[in-house]
Tab-separated table of C-alpha atoms and ligand atoms in Angstrom:
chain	number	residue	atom	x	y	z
A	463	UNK	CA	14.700	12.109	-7.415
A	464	UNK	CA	11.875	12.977	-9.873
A	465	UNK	CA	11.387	9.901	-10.753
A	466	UNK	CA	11.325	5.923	-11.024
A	467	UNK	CA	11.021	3.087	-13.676
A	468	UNK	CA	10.102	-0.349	-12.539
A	469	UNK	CA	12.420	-2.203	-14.960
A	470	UNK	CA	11.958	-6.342	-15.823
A	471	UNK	CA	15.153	-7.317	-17.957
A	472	UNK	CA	15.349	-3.656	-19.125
A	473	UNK	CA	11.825	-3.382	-20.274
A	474	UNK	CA	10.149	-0.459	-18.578
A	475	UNK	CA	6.766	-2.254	-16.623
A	476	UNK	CA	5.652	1.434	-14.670
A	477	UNK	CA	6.649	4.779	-13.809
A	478	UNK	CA	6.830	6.464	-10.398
A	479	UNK	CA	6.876	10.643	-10.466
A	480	UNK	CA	7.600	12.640	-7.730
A	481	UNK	CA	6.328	16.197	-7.150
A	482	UNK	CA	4.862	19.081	-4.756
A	483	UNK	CA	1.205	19.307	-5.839
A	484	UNK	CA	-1.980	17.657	-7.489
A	485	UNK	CA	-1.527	19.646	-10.756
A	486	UNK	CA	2.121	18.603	-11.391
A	487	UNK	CA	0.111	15.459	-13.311
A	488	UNK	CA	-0.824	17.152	-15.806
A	489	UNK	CA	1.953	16.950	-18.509
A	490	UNK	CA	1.816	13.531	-17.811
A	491	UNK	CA	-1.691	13.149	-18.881
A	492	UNK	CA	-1.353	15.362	-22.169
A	493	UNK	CA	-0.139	12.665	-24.199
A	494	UNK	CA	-3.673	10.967	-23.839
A	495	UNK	CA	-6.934	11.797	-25.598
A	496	UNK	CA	-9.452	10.097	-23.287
A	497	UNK	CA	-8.902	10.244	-19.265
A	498	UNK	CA	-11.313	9.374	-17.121
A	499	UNK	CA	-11.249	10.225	-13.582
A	500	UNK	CA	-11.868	7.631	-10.830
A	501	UNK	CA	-11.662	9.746	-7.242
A	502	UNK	CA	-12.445	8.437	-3.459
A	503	UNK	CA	-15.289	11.381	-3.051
A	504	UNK	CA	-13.845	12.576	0.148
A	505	UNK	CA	-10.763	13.655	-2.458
A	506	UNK	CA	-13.457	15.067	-5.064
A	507	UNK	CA	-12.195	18.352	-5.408
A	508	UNK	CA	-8.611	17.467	-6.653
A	509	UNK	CA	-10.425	15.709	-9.298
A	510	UNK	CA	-12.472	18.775	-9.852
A	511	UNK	CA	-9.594	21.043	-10.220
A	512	UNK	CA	-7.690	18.503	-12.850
A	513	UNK	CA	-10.825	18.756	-15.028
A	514	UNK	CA	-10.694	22.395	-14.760
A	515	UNK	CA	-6.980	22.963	-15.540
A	516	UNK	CA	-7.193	19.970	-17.999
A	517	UNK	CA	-9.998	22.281	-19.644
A	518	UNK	CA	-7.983	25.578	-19.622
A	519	UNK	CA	-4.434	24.149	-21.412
A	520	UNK	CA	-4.272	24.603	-24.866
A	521	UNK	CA	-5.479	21.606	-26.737
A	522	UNK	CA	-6.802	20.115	-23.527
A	523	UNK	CA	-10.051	19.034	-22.173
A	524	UNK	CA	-8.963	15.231	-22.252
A	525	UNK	CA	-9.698	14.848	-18.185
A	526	UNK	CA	-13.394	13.960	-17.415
A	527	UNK	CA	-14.798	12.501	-13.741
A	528	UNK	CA	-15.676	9.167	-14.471
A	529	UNK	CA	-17.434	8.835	-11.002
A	530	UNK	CA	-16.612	9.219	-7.478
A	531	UNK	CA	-16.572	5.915	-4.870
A	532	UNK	CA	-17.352	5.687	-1.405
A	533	UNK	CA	-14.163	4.359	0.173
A	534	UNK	CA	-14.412	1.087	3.341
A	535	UNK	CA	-12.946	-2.140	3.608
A	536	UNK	CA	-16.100	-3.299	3.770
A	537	UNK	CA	-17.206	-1.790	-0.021
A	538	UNK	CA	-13.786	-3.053	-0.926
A	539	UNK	CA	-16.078	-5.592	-3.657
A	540	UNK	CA	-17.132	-6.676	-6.800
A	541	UNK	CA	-20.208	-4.176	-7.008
A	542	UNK	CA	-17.924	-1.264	-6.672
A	543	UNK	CA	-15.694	-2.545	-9.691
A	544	UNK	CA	-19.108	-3.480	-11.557
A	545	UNK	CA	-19.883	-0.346	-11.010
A	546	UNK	CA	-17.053	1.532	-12.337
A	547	UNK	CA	-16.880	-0.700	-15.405
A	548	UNK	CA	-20.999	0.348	-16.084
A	549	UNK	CA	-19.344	3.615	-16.197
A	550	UNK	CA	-17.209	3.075	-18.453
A	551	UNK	CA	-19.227	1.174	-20.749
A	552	UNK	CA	-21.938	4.555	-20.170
A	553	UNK	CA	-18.609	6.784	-21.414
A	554	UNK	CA	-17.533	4.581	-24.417
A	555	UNK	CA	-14.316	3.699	-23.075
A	556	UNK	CA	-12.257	2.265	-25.357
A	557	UNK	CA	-8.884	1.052	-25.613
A	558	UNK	CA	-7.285	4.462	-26.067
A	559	UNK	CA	-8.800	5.506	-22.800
A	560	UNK	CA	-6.929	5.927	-19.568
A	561	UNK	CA	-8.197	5.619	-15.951
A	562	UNK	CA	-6.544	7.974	-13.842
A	563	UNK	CA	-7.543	6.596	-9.871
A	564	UNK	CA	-6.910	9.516	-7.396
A	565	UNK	CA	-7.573	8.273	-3.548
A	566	UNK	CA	-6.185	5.908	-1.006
A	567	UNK	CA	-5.112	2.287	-1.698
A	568	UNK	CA	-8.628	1.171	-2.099
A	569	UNK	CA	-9.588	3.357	-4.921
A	570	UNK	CA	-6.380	2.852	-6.440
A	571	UNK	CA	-6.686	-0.986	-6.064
A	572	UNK	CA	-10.503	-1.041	-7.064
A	573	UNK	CA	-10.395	1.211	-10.018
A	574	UNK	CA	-6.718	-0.913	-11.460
A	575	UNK	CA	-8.811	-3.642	-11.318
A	576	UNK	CA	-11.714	-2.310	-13.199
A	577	UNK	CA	-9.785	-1.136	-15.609
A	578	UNK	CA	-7.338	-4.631	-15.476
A	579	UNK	CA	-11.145	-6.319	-16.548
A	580	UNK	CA	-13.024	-4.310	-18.755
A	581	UNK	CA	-12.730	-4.891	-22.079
A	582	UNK	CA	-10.048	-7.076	-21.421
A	583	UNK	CA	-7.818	-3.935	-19.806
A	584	UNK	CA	-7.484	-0.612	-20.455
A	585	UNK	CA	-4.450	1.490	-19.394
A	586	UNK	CA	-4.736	2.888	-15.972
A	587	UNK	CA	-2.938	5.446	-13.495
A	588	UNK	CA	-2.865	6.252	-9.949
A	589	UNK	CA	-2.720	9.426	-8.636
A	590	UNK	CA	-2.606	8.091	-4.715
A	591	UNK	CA	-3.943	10.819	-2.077
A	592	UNK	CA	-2.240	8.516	1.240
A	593	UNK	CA	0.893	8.143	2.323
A	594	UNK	CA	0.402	4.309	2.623
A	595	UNK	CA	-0.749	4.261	-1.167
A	596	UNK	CA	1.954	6.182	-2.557
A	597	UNK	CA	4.837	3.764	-0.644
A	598	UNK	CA	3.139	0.756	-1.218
A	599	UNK	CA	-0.765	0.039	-2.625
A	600	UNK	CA	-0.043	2.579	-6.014
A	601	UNK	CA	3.035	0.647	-6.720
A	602	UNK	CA	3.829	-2.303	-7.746
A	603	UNK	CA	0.577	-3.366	-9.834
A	604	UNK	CA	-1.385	-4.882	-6.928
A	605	UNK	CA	-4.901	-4.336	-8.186
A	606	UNK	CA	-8.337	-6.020	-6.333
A	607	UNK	CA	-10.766	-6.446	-4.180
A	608	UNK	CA	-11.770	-8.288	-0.812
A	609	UNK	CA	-14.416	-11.572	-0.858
A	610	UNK	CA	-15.881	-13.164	1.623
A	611	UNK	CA	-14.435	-12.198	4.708
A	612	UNK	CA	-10.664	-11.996	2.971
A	613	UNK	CA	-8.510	-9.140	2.115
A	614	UNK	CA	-7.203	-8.953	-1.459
A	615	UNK	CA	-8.568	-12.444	-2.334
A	616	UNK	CA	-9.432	-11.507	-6.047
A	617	UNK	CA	-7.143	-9.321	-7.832
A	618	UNK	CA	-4.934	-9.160	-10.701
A	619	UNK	CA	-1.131	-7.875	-10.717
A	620	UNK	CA	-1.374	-5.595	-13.818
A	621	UNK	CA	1.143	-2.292	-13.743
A	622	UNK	CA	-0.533	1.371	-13.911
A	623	UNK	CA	1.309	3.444	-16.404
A	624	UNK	CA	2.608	5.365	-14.105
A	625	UNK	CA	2.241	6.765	-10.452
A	626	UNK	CA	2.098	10.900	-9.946
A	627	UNK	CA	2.896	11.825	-5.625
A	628	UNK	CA	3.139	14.587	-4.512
A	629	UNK	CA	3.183	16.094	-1.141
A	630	UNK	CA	0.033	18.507	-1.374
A	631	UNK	CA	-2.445	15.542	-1.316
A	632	UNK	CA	-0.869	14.898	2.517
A	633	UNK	CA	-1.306	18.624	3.934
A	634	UNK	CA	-4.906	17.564	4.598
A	635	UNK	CA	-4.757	13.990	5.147
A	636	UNK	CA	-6.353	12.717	8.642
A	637	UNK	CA	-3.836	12.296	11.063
A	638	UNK	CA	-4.704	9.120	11.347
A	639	UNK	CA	-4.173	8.013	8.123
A	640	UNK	CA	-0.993	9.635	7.841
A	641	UNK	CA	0.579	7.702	10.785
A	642	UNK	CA	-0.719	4.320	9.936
A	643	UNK	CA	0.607	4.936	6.029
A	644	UNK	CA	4.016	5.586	7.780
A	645	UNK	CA	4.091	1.921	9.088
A	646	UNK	CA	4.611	1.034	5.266
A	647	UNK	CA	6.711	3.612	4.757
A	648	UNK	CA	8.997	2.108	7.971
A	649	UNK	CA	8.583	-1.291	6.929
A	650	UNK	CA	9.987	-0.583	3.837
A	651	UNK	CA	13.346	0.076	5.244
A	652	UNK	CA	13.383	-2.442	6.853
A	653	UNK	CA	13.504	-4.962	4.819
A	654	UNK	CA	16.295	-2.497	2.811
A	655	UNK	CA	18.027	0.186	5.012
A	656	UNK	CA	20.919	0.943	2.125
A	657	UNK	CA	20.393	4.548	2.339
A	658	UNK	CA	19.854	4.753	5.945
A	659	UNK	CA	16.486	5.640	5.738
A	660	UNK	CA	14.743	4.201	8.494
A	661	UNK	CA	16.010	6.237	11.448
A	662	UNK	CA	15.564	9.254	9.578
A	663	UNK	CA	11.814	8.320	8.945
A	664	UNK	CA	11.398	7.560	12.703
A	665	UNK	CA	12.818	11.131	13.256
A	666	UNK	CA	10.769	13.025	10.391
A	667	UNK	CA	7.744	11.107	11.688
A	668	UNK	CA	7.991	12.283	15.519
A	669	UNK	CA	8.378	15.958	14.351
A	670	UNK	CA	5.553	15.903	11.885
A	671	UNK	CA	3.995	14.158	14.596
A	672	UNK	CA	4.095	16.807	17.357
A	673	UNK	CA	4.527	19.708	14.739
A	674	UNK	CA	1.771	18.814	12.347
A	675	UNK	CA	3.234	18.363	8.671
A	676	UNK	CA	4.822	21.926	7.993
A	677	UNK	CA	6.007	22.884	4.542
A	678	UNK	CA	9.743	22.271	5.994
A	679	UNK	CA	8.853	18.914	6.447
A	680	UNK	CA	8.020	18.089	2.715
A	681	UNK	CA	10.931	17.912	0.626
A	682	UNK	CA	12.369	15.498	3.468
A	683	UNK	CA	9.358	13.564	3.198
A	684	UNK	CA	9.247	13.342	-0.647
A	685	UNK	CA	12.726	12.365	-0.661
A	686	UNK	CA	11.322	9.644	2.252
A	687	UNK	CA	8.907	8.161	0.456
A	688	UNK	CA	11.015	8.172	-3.422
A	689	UNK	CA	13.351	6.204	-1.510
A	690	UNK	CA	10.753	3.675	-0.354
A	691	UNK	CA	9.338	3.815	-3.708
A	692	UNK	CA	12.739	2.996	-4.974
A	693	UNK	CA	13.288	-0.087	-2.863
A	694	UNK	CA	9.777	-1.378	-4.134
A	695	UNK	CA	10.202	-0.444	-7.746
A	696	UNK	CA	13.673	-2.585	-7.319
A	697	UNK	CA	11.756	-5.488	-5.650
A	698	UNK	CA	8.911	-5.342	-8.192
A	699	UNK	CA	10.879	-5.083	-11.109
A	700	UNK	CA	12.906	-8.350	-9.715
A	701	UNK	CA	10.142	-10.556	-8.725
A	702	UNK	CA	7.106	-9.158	-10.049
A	703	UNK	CA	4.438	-11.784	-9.895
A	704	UNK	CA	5.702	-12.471	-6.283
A	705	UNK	CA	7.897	-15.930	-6.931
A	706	UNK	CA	10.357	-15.044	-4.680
A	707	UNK	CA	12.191	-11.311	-3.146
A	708	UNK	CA	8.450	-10.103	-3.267
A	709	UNK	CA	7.402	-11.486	-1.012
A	710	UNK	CA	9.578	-9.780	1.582
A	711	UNK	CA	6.995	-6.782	1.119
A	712	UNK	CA	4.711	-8.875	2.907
A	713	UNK	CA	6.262	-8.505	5.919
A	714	UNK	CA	3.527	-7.699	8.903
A	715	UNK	CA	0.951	-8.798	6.554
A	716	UNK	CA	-0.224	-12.439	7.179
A	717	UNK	CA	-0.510	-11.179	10.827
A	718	UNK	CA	-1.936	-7.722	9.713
A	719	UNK	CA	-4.616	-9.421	7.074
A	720	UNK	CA	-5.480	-11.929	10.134
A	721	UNK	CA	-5.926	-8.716	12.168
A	722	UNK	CA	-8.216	-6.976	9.863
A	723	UNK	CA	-10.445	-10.088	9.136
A	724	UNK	CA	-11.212	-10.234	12.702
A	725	UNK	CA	-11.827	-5.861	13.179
A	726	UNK	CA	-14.067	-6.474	9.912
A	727	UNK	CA	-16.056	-9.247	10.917
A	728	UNK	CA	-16.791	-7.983	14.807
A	729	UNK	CA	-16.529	-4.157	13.645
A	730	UNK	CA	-13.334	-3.416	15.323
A	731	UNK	CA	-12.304	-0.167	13.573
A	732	UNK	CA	-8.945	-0.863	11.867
A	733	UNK	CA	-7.125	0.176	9.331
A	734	UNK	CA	-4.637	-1.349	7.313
A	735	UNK	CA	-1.584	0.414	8.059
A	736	UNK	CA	-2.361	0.113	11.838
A	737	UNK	CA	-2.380	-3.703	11.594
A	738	UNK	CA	0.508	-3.876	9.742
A	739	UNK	CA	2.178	-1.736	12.249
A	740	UNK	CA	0.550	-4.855	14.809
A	741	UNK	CA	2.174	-6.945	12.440
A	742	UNK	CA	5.368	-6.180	11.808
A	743	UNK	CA	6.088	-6.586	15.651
A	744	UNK	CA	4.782	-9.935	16.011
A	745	UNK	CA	6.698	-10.886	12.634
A	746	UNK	CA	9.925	-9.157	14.819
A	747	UNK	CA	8.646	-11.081	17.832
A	748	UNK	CA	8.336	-14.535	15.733
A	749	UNK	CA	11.988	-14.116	14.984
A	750	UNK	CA	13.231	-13.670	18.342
A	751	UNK	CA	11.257	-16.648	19.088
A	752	UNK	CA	12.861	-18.463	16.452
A	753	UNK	CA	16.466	-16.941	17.872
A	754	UNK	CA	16.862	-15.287	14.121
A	755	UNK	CA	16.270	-11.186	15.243
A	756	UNK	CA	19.062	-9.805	16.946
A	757	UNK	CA	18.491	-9.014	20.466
A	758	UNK	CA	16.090	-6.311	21.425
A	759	UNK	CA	14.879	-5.728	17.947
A	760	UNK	CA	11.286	-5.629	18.880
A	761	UNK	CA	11.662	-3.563	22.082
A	762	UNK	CA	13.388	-1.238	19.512
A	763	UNK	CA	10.230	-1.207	17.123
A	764	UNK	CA	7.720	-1.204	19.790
A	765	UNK	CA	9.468	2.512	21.021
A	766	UNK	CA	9.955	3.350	17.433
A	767	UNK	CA	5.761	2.663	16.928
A	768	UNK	CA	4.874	4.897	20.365
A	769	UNK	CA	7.678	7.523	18.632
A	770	UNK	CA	5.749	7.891	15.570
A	771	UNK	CA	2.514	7.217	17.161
A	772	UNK	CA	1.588	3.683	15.808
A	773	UNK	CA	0.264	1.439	17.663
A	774	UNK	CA	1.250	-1.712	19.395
A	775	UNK	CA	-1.094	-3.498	21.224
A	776	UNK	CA	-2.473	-6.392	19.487
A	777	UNK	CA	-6.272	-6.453	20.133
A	778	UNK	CA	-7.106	-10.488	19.317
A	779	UNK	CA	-5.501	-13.594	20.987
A	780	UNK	CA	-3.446	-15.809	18.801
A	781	UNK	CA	-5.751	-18.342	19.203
A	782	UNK	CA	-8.233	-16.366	16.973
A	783	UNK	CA	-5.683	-14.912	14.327
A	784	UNK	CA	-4.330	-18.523	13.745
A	785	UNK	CA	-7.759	-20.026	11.966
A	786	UNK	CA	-7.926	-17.020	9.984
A	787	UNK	CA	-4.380	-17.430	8.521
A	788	UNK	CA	-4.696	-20.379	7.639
A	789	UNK	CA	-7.392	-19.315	5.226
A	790	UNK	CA	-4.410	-16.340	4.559
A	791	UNK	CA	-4.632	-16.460	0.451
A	792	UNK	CA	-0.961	-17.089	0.328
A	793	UNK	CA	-1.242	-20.615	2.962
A	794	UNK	CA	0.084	-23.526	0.448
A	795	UNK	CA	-1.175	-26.611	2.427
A	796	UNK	CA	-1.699	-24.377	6.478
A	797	UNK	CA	1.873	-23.527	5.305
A	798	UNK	CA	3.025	-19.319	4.588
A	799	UNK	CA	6.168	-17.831	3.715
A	800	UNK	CA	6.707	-15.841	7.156
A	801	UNK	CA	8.680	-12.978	6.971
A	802	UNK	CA	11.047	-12.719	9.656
A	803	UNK	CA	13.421	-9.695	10.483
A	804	UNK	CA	17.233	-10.358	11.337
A	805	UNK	CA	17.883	-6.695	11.855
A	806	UNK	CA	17.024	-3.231	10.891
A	807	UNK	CA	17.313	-3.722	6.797
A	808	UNK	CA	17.602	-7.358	6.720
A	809	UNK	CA	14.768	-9.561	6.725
A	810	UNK	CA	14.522	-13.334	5.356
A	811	UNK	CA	11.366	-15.703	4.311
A	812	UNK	CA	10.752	-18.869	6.413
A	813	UNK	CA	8.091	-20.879	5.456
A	814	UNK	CA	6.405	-22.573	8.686
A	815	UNK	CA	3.059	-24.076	9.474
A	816	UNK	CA	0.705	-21.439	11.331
A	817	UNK	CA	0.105	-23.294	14.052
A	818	UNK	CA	3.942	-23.455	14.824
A	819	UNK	CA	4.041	-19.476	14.143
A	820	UNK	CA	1.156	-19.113	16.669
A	821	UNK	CA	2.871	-21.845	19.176
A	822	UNK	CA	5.895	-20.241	19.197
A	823	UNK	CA	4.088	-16.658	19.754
A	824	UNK	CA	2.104	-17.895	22.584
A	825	UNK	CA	4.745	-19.585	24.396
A	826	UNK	CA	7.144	-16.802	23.994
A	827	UNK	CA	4.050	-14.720	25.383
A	828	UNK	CA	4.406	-12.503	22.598
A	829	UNK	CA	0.878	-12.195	22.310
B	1826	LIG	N1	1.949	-4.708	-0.907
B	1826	LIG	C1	2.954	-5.652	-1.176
B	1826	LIG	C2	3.245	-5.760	-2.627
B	1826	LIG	O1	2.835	-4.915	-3.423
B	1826	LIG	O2	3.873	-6.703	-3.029
């Protein structure tokens, strides 16, 4: 699969390509005049390079670093998108300009916002350097930033025009990163298992684990993480100002965002993908309570998590995670649309109060 397009009633919203390295882009980007780079500076030099090459290919030159941004949950804000729009008022961005973000799921949510805002919106790209960004943050159109002490509260859905991964940018990605992007890549088959992807990502995920990620690995990862891009692109192109079959992708997350409000606030370090890993088992543990999950399905996860090395204890007592979820951006009246997990690709949307989501956790000593 080379590539995607998110389709709404056969109108084309986004673009998803697949490749092996950073300057595979490039024939995507020759079509524009004007594109400015917006890289997570620990990623700088893949920026760097696309400049370069962009400046050695006849007619070319059209890629320029816009700026670099220091990446953190906690920088996550509206000064960081200020200060990418100051930069792009300082380069004369116009319409005909395209941002090209090229970092993790908080550049690639920062800068689509930036460019979602100034001017009114300019046309923007992602070019995500995690696994977790290129199965779920650099798809789908999700673009913002956190306020207050909330994840994602501000934000616009607003497509990029299209995605580049590849599997260079994950040769010298921090282990740690890696396996918490792979909860998103595992929770994407679960909520759609068609191609029988998620026991081959638990497999691919323990060998890269023990082996390191070996160029044998890759193609079976690309063809991993196209899938999951496939099942979001579907989902997205259904249901893509979250009505409805979106909001299955949420699964883990009203428990994950609770998670990460707490590690932010007391400086717990983190990271998204680990508390959605945290989260998906207490959304597989809220259906057993509820008698929905087939039996043993979050034994199963729990030894698929140690498998692929994500985690599963949850570090903060219900009682904490239930005031901040009520807050949860997506709470209509203490009310959220829980995801809940039947089986291994089949997962439903309950809505329930959060205090009867934490009751039921805490009495089924889940927690
Ligand atoms: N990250 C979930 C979504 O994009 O809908």
């Amino acid at each position: 699969m080379d590539e995607i397009t998110i389709q709404e009633n056969g109108q084309t919203l986004s673009r998803v390509y697949f490749g092996r390295d950073v300057a595979g882009v490039l024939p995507h980007l020759a079509a524009f005049r004007n594109v400015l780079l917006v890289c997570d500076e620990e990623v700088l030099p893949y920026a760097n390079a696309l400049v370069d090459a962009s400046a050695g290919q006849p007619g070319g030159g059209n890629c320029r670093l816009l700026c670099s941004v220091r990446t953190s949950e906690a920088g996550k804000n509206m000064d960081t998108v200020l200060g990418i729009c100051c930069r792009l008022l300082e380069a004369d961005a116009d319409r005909d300009a395209l941002l090209l973000a090229i970092g993790g799921g908080i550049t690639t949510d920062m800068a689509g916002f930036a460019a979602s805002i100034y001017k009114r919106g300019i046309r923007f790209a992602f070019l995500p350097t995690t696994l977790l960004a290129q199965v779920d943050a650099a798809i789908g159109g999700k673009t913002g930033i956190n306020f207050l002490e909330y994840k994602n509260m501000i934000g616009v859905i607003r497509q990029p025009v299209f995605t580049w991964t590849c599997t260079e940018v994950l040769r010298t990605l921090p282990r740690r990163d890696f396996v918490a992007g792979s909860a998103e890549l595992l929770k994407t088959f679960l909520i759609d298992n068609a191609t029988d992807s998620y026991a081959d990502a638990v497999s691919l995920l323990a060998r890269i684990r023990q082996e390191g990620l070996q160029p044998v690995h890759e193609p079976q990862l690309l063809r991993l993480i196209a899938q999951a891009a496939a099942v979001k692109a579907g989902i997205v192109g259904r249901d893509q100002f979250e009505h409805g079959e979106r909001r299955l992708l949420n699964l883990g997350h009203t428990f994950a965002h609770a998670i990460e409000s707490l590690a932010l606030h007391r400086h717990v370090d983190i990271c998204h993908g680990e508390a959605v890993a945290m989260g998906i088992l207490l959304a597989a543990r809220l259906s057993e309570a509820l008698s929905l999950a087939e039996p043993g399905l979050s034994e199963r996860l729990a030894e698929d998590w140690k498998t692929c090395g994500l985690p599963v204890d949850i570090p903060f007592p219900i009682t904490e995670m239930r005031s901040v979820m009520t807050k949860d951006k997506k709470a209509e009246g203490g009310k959220v649309h829980f995801i809940l997990i039947r089986k291994i690709g089949a997962v439903c949307s309950r809505e329930l109060e959060v205090s009867q989501a934490a009751d039921l956790l805490a009495n089924n000593n889940a927690i």
